[in-house]
Short mmCIF file of C-alpha atoms in Angstrom, two decimals:
data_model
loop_
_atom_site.label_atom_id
_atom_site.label_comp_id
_atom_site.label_asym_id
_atom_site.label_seq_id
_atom_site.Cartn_x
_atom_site.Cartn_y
_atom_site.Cartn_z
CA UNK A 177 91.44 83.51 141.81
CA UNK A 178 89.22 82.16 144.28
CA UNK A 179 91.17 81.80 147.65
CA UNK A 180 91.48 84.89 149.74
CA UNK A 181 93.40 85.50 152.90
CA UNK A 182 92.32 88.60 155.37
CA UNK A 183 95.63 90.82 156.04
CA UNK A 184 96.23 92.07 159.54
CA UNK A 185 95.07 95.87 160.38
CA UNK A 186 98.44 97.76 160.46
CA UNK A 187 99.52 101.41 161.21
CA UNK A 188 101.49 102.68 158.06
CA UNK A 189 103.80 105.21 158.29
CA UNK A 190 103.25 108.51 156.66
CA UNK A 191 106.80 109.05 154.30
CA UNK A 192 106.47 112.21 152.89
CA UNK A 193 103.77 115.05 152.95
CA UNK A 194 103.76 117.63 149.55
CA UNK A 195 101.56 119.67 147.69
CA UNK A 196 101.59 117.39 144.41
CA UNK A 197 102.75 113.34 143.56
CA UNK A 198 103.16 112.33 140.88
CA UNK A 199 103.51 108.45 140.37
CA UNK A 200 105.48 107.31 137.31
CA UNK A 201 109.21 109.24 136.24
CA UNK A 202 108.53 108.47 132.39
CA UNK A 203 108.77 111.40 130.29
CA UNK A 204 105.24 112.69 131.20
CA UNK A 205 105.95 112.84 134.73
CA UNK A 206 109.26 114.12 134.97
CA UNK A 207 107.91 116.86 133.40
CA UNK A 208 104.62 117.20 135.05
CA UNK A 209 107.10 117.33 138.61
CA UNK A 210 109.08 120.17 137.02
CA UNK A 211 106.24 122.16 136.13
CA UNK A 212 104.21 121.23 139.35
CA UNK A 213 107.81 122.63 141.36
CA UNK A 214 108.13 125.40 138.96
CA UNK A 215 104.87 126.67 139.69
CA UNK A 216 105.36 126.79 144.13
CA UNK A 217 104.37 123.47 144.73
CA UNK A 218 106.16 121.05 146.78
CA UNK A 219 106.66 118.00 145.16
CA UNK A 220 107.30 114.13 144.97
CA UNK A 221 108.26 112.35 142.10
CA UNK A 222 107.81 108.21 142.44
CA UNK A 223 109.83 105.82 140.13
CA UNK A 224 109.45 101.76 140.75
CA UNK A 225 112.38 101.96 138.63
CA UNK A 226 116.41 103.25 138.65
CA UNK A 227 115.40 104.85 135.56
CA UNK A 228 113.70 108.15 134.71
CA UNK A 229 112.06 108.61 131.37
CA UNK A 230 111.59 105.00 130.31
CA UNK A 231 111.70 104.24 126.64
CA UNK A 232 113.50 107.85 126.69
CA UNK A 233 116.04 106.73 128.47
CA UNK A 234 116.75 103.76 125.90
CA UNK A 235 117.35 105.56 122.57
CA UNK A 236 113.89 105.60 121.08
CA UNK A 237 113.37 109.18 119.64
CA UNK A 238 110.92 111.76 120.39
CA UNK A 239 108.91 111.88 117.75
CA UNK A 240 106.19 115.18 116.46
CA UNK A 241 107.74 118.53 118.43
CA UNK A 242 106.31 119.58 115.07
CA UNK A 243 103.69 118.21 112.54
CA UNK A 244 103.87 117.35 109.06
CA UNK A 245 103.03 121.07 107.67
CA UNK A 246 106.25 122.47 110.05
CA UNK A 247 104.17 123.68 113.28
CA UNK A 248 105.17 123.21 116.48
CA UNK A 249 103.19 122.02 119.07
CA UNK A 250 105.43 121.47 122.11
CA UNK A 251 107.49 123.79 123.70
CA UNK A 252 108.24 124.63 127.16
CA UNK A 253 109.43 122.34 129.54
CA UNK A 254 110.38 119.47 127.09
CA UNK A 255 112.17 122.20 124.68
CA UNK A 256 114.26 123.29 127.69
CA UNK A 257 115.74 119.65 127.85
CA UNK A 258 116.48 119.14 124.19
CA UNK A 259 117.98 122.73 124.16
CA UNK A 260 120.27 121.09 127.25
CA UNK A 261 120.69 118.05 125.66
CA UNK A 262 122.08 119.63 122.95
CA UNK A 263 124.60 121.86 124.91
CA UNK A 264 125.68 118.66 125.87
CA UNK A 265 126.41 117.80 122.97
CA UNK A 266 124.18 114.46 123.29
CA UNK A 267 121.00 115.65 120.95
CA UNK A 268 121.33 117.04 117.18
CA UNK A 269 117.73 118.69 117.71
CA UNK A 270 114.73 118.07 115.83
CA UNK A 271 114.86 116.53 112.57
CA UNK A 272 112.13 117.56 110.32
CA UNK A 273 110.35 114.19 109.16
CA UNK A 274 108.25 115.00 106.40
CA UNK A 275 109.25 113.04 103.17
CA UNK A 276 106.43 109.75 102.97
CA UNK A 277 103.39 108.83 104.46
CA UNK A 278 104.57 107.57 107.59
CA UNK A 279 106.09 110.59 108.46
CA UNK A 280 106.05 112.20 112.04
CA UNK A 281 106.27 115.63 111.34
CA UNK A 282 109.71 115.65 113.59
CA UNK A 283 112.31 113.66 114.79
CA UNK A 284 114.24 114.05 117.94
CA UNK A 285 117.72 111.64 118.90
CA UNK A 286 118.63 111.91 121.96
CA UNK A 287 121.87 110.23 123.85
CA UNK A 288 120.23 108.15 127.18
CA UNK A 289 123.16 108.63 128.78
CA UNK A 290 123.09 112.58 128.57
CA UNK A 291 118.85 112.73 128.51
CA UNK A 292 119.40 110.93 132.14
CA UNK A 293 121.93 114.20 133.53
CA UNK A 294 120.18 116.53 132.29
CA UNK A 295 116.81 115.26 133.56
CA UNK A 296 117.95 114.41 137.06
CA UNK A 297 119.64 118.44 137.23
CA UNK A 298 116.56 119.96 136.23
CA UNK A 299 114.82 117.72 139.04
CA UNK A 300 117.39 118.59 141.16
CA UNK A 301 117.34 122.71 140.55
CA UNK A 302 113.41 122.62 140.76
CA UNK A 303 113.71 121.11 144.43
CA UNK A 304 111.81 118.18 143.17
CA UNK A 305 112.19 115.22 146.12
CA UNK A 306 112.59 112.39 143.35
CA UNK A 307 111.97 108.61 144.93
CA UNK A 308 113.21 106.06 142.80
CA UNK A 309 112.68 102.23 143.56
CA UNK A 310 109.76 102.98 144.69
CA UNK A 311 106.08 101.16 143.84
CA UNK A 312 103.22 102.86 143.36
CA UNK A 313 100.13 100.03 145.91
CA UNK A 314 96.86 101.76 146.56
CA UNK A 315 95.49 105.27 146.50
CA UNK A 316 95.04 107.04 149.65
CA UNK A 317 91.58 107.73 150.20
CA UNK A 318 88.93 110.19 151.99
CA UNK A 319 85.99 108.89 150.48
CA UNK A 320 86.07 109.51 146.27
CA UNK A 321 89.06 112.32 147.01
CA UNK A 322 92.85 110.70 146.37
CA UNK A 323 94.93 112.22 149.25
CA UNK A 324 98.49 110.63 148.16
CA UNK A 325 99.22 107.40 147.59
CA UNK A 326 100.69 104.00 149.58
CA UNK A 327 104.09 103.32 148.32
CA UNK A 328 106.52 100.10 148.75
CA UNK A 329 110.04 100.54 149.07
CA UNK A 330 113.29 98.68 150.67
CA UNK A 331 112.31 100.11 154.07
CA UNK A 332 108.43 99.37 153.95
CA UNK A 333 105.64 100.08 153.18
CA UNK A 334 104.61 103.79 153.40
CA UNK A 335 102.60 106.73 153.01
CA UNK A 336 103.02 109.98 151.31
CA UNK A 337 100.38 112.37 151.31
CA UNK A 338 99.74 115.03 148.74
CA UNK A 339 96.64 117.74 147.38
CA UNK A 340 96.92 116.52 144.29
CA UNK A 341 98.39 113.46 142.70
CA UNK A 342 99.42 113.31 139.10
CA UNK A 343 98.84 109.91 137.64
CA UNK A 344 101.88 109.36 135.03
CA UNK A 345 101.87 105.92 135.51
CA UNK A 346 101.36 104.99 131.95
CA UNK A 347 98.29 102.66 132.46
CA UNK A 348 96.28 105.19 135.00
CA UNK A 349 97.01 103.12 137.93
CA UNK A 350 96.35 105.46 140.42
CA UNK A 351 93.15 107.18 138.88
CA UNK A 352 91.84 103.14 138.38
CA UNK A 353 92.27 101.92 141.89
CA UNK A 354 90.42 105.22 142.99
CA UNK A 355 87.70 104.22 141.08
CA UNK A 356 87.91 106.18 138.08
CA UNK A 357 86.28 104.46 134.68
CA UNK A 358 88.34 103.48 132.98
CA UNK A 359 88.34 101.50 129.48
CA UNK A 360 90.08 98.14 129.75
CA UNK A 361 92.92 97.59 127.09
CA UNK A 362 92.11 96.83 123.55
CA UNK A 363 88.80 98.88 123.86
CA UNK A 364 85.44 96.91 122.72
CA UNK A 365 87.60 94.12 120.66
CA UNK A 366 90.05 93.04 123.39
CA UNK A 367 92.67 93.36 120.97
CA UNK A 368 95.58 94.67 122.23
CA UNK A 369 98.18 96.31 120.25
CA UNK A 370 101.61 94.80 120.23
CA UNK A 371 104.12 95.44 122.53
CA UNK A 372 107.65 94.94 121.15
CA UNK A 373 111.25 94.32 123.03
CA UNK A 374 113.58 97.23 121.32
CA UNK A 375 117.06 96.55 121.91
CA UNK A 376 120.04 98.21 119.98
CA UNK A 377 122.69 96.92 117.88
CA UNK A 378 126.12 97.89 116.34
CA UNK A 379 128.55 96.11 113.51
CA UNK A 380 126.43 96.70 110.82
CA UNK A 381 127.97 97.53 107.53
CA UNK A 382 125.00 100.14 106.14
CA UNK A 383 127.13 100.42 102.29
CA UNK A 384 126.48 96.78 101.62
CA UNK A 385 123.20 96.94 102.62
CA UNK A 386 122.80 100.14 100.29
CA UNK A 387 124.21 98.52 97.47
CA UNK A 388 122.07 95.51 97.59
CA UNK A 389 119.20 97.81 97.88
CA UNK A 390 120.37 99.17 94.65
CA UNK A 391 121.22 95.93 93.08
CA UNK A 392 117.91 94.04 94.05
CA UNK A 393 115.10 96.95 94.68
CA UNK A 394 112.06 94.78 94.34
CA UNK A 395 113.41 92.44 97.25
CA UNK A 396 115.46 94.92 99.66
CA UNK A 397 112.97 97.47 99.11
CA UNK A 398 112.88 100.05 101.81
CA UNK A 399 110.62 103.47 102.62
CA UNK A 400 113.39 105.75 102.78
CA UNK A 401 116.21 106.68 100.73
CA UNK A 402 119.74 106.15 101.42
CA UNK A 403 122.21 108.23 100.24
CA UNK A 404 125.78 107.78 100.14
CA UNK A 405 127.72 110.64 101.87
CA UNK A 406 131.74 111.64 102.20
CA UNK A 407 131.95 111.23 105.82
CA UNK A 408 135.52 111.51 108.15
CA UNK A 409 136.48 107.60 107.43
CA UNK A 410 135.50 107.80 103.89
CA UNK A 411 132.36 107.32 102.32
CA UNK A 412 128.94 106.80 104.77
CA UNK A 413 125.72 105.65 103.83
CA UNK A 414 122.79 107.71 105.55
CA UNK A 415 119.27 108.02 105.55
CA UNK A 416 116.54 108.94 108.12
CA UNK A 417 115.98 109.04 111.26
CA UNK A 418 114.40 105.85 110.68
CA UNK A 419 114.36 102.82 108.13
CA UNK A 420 111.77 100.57 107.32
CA UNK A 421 110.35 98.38 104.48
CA UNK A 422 111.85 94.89 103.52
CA UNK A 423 108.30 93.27 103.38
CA UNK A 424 108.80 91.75 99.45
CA UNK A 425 112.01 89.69 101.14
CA UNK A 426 110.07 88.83 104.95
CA UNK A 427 106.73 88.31 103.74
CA UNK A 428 107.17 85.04 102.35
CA UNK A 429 109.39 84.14 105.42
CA UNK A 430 106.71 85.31 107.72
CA UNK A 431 104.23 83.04 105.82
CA UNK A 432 106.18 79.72 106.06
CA UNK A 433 106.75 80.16 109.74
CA UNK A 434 111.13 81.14 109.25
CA UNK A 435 111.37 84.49 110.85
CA UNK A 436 110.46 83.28 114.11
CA UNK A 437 108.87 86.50 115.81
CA UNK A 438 105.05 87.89 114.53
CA UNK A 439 105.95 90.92 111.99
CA UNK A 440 106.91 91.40 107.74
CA UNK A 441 109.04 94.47 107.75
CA UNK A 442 112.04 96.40 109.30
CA UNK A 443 112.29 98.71 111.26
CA UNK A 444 115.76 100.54 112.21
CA UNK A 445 116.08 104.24 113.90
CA UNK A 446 119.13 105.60 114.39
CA UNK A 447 120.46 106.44 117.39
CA UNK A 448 122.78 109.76 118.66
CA UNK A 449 125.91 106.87 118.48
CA UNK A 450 127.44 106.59 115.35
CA UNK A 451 127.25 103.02 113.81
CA UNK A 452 124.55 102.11 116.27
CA UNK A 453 120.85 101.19 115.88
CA UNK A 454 117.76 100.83 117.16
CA UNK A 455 115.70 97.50 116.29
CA UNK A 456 112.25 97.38 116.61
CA UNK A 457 111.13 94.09 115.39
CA UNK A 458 110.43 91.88 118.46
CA UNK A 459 106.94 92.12 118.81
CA UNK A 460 104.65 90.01 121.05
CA UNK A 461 100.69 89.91 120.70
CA UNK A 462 98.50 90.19 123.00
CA UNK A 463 100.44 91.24 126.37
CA UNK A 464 97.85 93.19 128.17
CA UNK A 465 99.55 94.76 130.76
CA UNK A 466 96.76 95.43 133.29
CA UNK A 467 96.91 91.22 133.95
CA UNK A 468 100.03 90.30 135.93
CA UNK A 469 100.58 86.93 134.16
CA UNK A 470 100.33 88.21 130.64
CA UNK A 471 102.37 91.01 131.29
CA UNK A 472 105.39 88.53 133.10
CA UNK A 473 104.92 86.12 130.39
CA UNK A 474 104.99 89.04 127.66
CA UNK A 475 108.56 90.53 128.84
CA UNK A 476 110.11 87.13 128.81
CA UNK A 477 108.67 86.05 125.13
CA UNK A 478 109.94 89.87 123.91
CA UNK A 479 113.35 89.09 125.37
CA UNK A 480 113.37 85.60 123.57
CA UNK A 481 112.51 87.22 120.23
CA UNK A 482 115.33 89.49 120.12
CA UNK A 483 117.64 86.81 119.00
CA UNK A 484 115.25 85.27 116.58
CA UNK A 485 115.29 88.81 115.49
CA UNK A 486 119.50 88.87 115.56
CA UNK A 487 119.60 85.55 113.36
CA UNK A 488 116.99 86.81 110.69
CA UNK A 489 119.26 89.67 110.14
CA UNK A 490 122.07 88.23 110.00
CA UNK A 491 121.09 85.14 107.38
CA UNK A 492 118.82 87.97 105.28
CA UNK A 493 119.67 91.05 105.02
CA UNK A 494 123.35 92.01 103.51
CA UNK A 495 125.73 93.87 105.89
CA UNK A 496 124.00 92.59 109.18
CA UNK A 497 126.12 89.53 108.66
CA UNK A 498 128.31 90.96 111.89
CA UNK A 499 125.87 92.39 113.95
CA UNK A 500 125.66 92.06 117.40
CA UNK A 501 123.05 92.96 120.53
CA UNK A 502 124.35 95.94 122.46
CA UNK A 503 121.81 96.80 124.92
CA UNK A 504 117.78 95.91 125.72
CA UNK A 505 115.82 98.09 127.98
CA UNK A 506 116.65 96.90 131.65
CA UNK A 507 113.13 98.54 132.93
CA UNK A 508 110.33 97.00 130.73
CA UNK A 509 109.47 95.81 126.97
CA UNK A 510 107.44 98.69 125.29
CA UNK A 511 103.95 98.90 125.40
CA UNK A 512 101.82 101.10 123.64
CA UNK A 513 98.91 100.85 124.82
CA UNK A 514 96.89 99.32 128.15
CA UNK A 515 93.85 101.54 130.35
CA UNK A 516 92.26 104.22 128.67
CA UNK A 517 90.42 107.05 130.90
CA UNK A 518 86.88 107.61 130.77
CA UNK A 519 87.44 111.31 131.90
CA UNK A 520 85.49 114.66 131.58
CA UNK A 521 85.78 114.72 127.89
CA UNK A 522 86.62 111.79 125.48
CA UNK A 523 88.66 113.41 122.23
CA UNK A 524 88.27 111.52 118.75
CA UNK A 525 89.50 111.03 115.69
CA UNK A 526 86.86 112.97 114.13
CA UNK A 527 87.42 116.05 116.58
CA UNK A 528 91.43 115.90 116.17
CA UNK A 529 90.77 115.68 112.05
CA UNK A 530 88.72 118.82 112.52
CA UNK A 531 90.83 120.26 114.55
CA UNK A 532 88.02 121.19 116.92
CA UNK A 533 88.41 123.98 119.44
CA UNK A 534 87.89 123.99 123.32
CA UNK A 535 87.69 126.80 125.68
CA UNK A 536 90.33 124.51 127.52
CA UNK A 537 92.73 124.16 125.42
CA UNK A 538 95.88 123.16 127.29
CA UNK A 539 98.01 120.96 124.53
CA UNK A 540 98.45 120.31 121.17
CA UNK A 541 98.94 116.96 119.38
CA UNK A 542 99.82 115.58 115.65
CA UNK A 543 101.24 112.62 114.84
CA UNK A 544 99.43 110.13 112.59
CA UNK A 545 96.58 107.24 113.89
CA UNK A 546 99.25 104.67 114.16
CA UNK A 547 97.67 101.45 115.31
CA UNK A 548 99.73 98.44 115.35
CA UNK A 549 97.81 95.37 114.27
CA UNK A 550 98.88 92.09 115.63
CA UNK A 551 101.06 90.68 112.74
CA UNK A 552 100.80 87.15 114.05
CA UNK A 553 96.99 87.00 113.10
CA UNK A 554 97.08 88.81 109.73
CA UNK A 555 96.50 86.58 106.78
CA UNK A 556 98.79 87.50 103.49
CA UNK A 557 95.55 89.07 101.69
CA UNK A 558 95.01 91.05 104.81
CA UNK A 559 98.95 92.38 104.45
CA UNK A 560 98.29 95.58 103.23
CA UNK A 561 99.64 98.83 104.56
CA UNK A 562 96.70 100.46 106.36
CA UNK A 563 95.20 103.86 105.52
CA UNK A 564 96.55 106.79 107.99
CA UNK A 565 94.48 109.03 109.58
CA UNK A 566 97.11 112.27 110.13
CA UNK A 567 96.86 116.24 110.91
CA UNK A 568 99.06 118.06 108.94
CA UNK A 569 98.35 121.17 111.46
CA UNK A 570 98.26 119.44 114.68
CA UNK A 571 94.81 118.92 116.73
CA UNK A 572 94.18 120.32 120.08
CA UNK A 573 93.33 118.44 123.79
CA UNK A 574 91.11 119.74 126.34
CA UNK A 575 92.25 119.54 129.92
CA UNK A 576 88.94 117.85 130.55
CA UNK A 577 90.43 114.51 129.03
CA UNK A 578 92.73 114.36 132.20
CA UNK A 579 89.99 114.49 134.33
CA UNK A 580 88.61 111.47 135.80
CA UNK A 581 85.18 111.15 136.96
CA UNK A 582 83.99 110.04 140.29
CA UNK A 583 86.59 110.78 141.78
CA UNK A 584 88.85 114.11 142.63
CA UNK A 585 91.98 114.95 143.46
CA UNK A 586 93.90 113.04 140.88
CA UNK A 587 94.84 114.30 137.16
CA UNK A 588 95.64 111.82 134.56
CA UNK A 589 98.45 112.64 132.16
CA UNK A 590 100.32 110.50 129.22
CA UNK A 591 99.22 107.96 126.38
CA UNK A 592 95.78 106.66 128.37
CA UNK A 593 94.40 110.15 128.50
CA UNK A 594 90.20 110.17 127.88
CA UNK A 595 90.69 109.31 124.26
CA UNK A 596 88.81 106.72 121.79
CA UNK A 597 91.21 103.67 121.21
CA UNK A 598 92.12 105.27 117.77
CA UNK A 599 92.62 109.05 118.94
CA UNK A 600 95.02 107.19 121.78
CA UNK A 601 97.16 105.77 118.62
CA UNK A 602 98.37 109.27 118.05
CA UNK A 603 98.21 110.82 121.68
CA UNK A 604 100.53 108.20 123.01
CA UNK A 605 103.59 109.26 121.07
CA UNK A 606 106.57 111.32 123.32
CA UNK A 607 105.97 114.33 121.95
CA UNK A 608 102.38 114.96 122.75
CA UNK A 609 103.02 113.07 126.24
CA UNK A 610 105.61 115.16 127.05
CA UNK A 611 103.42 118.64 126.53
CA UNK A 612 100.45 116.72 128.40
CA UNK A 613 102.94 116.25 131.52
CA UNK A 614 103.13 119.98 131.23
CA UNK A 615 99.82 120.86 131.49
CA UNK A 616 98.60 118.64 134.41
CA UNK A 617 101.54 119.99 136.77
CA UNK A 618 101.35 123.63 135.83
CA UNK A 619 97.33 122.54 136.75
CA UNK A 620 98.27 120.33 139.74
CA UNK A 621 100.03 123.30 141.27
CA UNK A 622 97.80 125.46 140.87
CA UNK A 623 94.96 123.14 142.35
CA UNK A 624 96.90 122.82 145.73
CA UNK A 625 98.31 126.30 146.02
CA UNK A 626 94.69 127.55 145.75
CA UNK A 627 92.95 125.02 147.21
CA UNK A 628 90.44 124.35 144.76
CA UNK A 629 89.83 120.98 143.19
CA UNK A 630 91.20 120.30 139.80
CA UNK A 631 87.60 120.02 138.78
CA UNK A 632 87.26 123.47 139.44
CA UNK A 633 90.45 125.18 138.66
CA UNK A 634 90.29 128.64 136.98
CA UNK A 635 90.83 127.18 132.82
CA UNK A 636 92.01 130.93 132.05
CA UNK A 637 94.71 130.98 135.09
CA UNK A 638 95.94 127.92 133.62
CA UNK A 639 96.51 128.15 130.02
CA UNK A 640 97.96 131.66 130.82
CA UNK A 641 100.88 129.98 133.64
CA UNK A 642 101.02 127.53 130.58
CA UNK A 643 101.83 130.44 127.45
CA UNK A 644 104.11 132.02 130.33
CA UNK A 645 105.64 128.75 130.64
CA UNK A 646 106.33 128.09 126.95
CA UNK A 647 104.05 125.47 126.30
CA UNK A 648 102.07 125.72 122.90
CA UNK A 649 98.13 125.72 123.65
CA UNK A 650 97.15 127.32 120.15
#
């Protein structure tokens, strides 16, 4: 990128003036506006989207409200909308998830349609101003202190000015263009972890596929059992809230270049509609989403793959003979992982595994190191399930590691939190995202109501608003 062109001075409108922004309405920050509102503060929520809650909002379940040994470790805020949910009747609850070695101590199905009402009331009851379509440009600066952000939307381009901004952007975009270190994706190596196209599917006939899974175990193998159940049409075949395996039957596909898309095993969840599931098998390597053209050329090759995806199950695997594509996300492909803050404090592995104490506590974490390799470039010797790091009584996160340095008046919440690349592979999942939105607007409100910088907020005032709140700090 060589050629540069020098843009005009202009005047830009200031939009809105609050207490706290936050920029990005995925789970993270539609609860970090709630608890920012909650707590006194008036405040903006920004959405490039139509959609609040992202992947949330498409099917894929919240996984580890509670670890492997049965303790929770979010609460609060997020609780409140799976309690609604379920009054809705669009959310079982949490499904305890604790029967192999992948497990995620808990499993939560949720119905998009009724996750969307109940998030947009509980926006709307907090007095939360909610922008949607709206695009997060530039920071607004006064010298290394964010003071809002510069927004584009259908009527221009704008300003909104705030005390403190919340980055929930996914990706830290706001915290970055301050200034903020920041990791770039893939850590040291470069390598990025997959990012993977989930869409959802319906027709499939789950008794066949149990009974070839009976009939031919060593080539339909899968992780989970399925059980045949009496259900109101008859009988039902059920298992987990998700299914995976199948390598001993797409291994050898994989390896002479028939499946079409880069991975050797299965994975199904189930979704809160009966006879519907999600897929997530279409996978594409290296998609760094920081770099415009990878991440354009990324969605497209995702949305390819789900029909290479559709035809593999369909010629392969018994009872997907009739399956067909219901839905893909209409936002964005999934990505799990892209910036990583270099904040205050940088959690690890080693600290989560011994479950290491800080006199800032202000959220909890537990799901397993899950690190998705890029199945494109793994030889068959290589193809070997890895060894998983997990916490069988949760691990604990500083409010330091939403911190940035250099710069002030910007908090960092969600999946690129200051974290080593493999302490991020178990921060990133919903549930611990979810209690991390918590904590940085319970501490975002407090910040502007006081007037203090988040650097120096009172730790004590804030993990007791937190316990008051309901989140789970210990």
């Amino acid at each position: 990128m060589n050629k540069t062109v020098v843009e005009p001075e202009r005047k830009t409108p200031v939009w809105k003036e609050c207490d706290v922004l936050v920029v990005g309405g995925g789970v993270a920050g539609i609860v970090a506006a709630l608890a920012a509102a909650r707590n006194g503060a008036r405040t903006v929520l920004v959405e490039q989207s139509g959609v609040l809650g992202n992947m949330a909002a498409f099917h894929l379940p919240i996984l580890s409200f509670f670890s492997t040994s049965g303790k929770r470790l979010t609460g609060g805020i997020p609780e409140e909308m799976v309690t609604r949910m379920k009054e809705l009747g669009g959310c079982a609850g949490h499904t305890m998830d604790c029967g192999n070695k992948y497990s995620s101590g808990s499993v939560t199905v949720g119905d998009p349609e009724t996750f969307e009402c109940v998030v947009l009331q509980m926006l709307k009851e907090a007095g939360v101003d909610v922008c949607l379509h709206t695009w997060f440009a530039a920071p607004w600066m006064d010298g290394r202190i964010v003071k809002g952000a510069f927004v584009e939307t259908k009527s221009g381009r704008m300003a909104i000015s705030a005390k403190v901004t919340v980055d929930c952007s996914g990706d830290g975009d706001v915290a970055f263009r301050a200034g903020a270190p920041m990791t770039k994706p893939g850590g040291e190596s470069g390598v990025v972890q997959p990012s993977t196209m989930l869409f959802t599917i319906d027709g499939v006939d789950m008794l066949r596929f149990a009974e070839a899974s009976r009939k031919n175990p060593d080539l339909y193998r899968v992780h989970q059992k399925i059980e045949i159940v009496e259900g109101t049409d008859g009988p039902e075949a059920r298992h987990s809230e998700e299914l995976s395996g199948l390598e001993p039957l797409m291994v050898p596909l994989h390896a002479a270049d028939k499946l079409g898309f880069p991975q050797s095993f299965i994975i199904l969840a189930r979704t809160a509609r009966k006879g519907q599931y999600l897929v997530n098998m279409a996978k594409v390597d290296d998609v760094d989403v920081t770099d415009a053209d990878s991440f354009s050329k990324g969605e497209m090759t995702a949305r390819m793959r789900v029909s290479a995806v559709l035809k593999f199950l369909r010629s392969y695997v018994p009872g997907f003979e009739n399956t067909q594509v219901v839905s893909t996300p209409p936002h964005q492909l999934g990505i799990r992982e892209g910036r990583i803050l270099l904040g205050e404090h940088i959690l690890t592995v080693e600290e989560m595994d011994a479950r290491q104490s800080y006199p800032d506590t202000v959220a909890m974490g537990g799901r397993y190191v899950d690190i998705h390799r890029c199945e494109g470039k793994v030889t068959m010797a290589e193809r070997k399930v890895p060894k998983l790091q997990t916490f069988p009584d949760g691990y604990f996160i500083p409010y330091r590691c939403l911190v940035p340095r250099q710069v002030d008046g910007v908090l960092v919440a969600g999946r690129c939190i200051s974290t080593t690349r493999e302490a991020m592979g178990s921060v990133r999942v919903m549930g611990c995202v979810l209690a991390l939105g918590q904590a940085a607007g319970v501490a975002a409100a407090l910040s502007a109501k006081g007037n203090v910088s988040v650097k120096n907020l009172d730790i004590g005032r804030l993990q007791e608003t937190l316990r008051k709140d309901g989140a789970i700090i210990e």
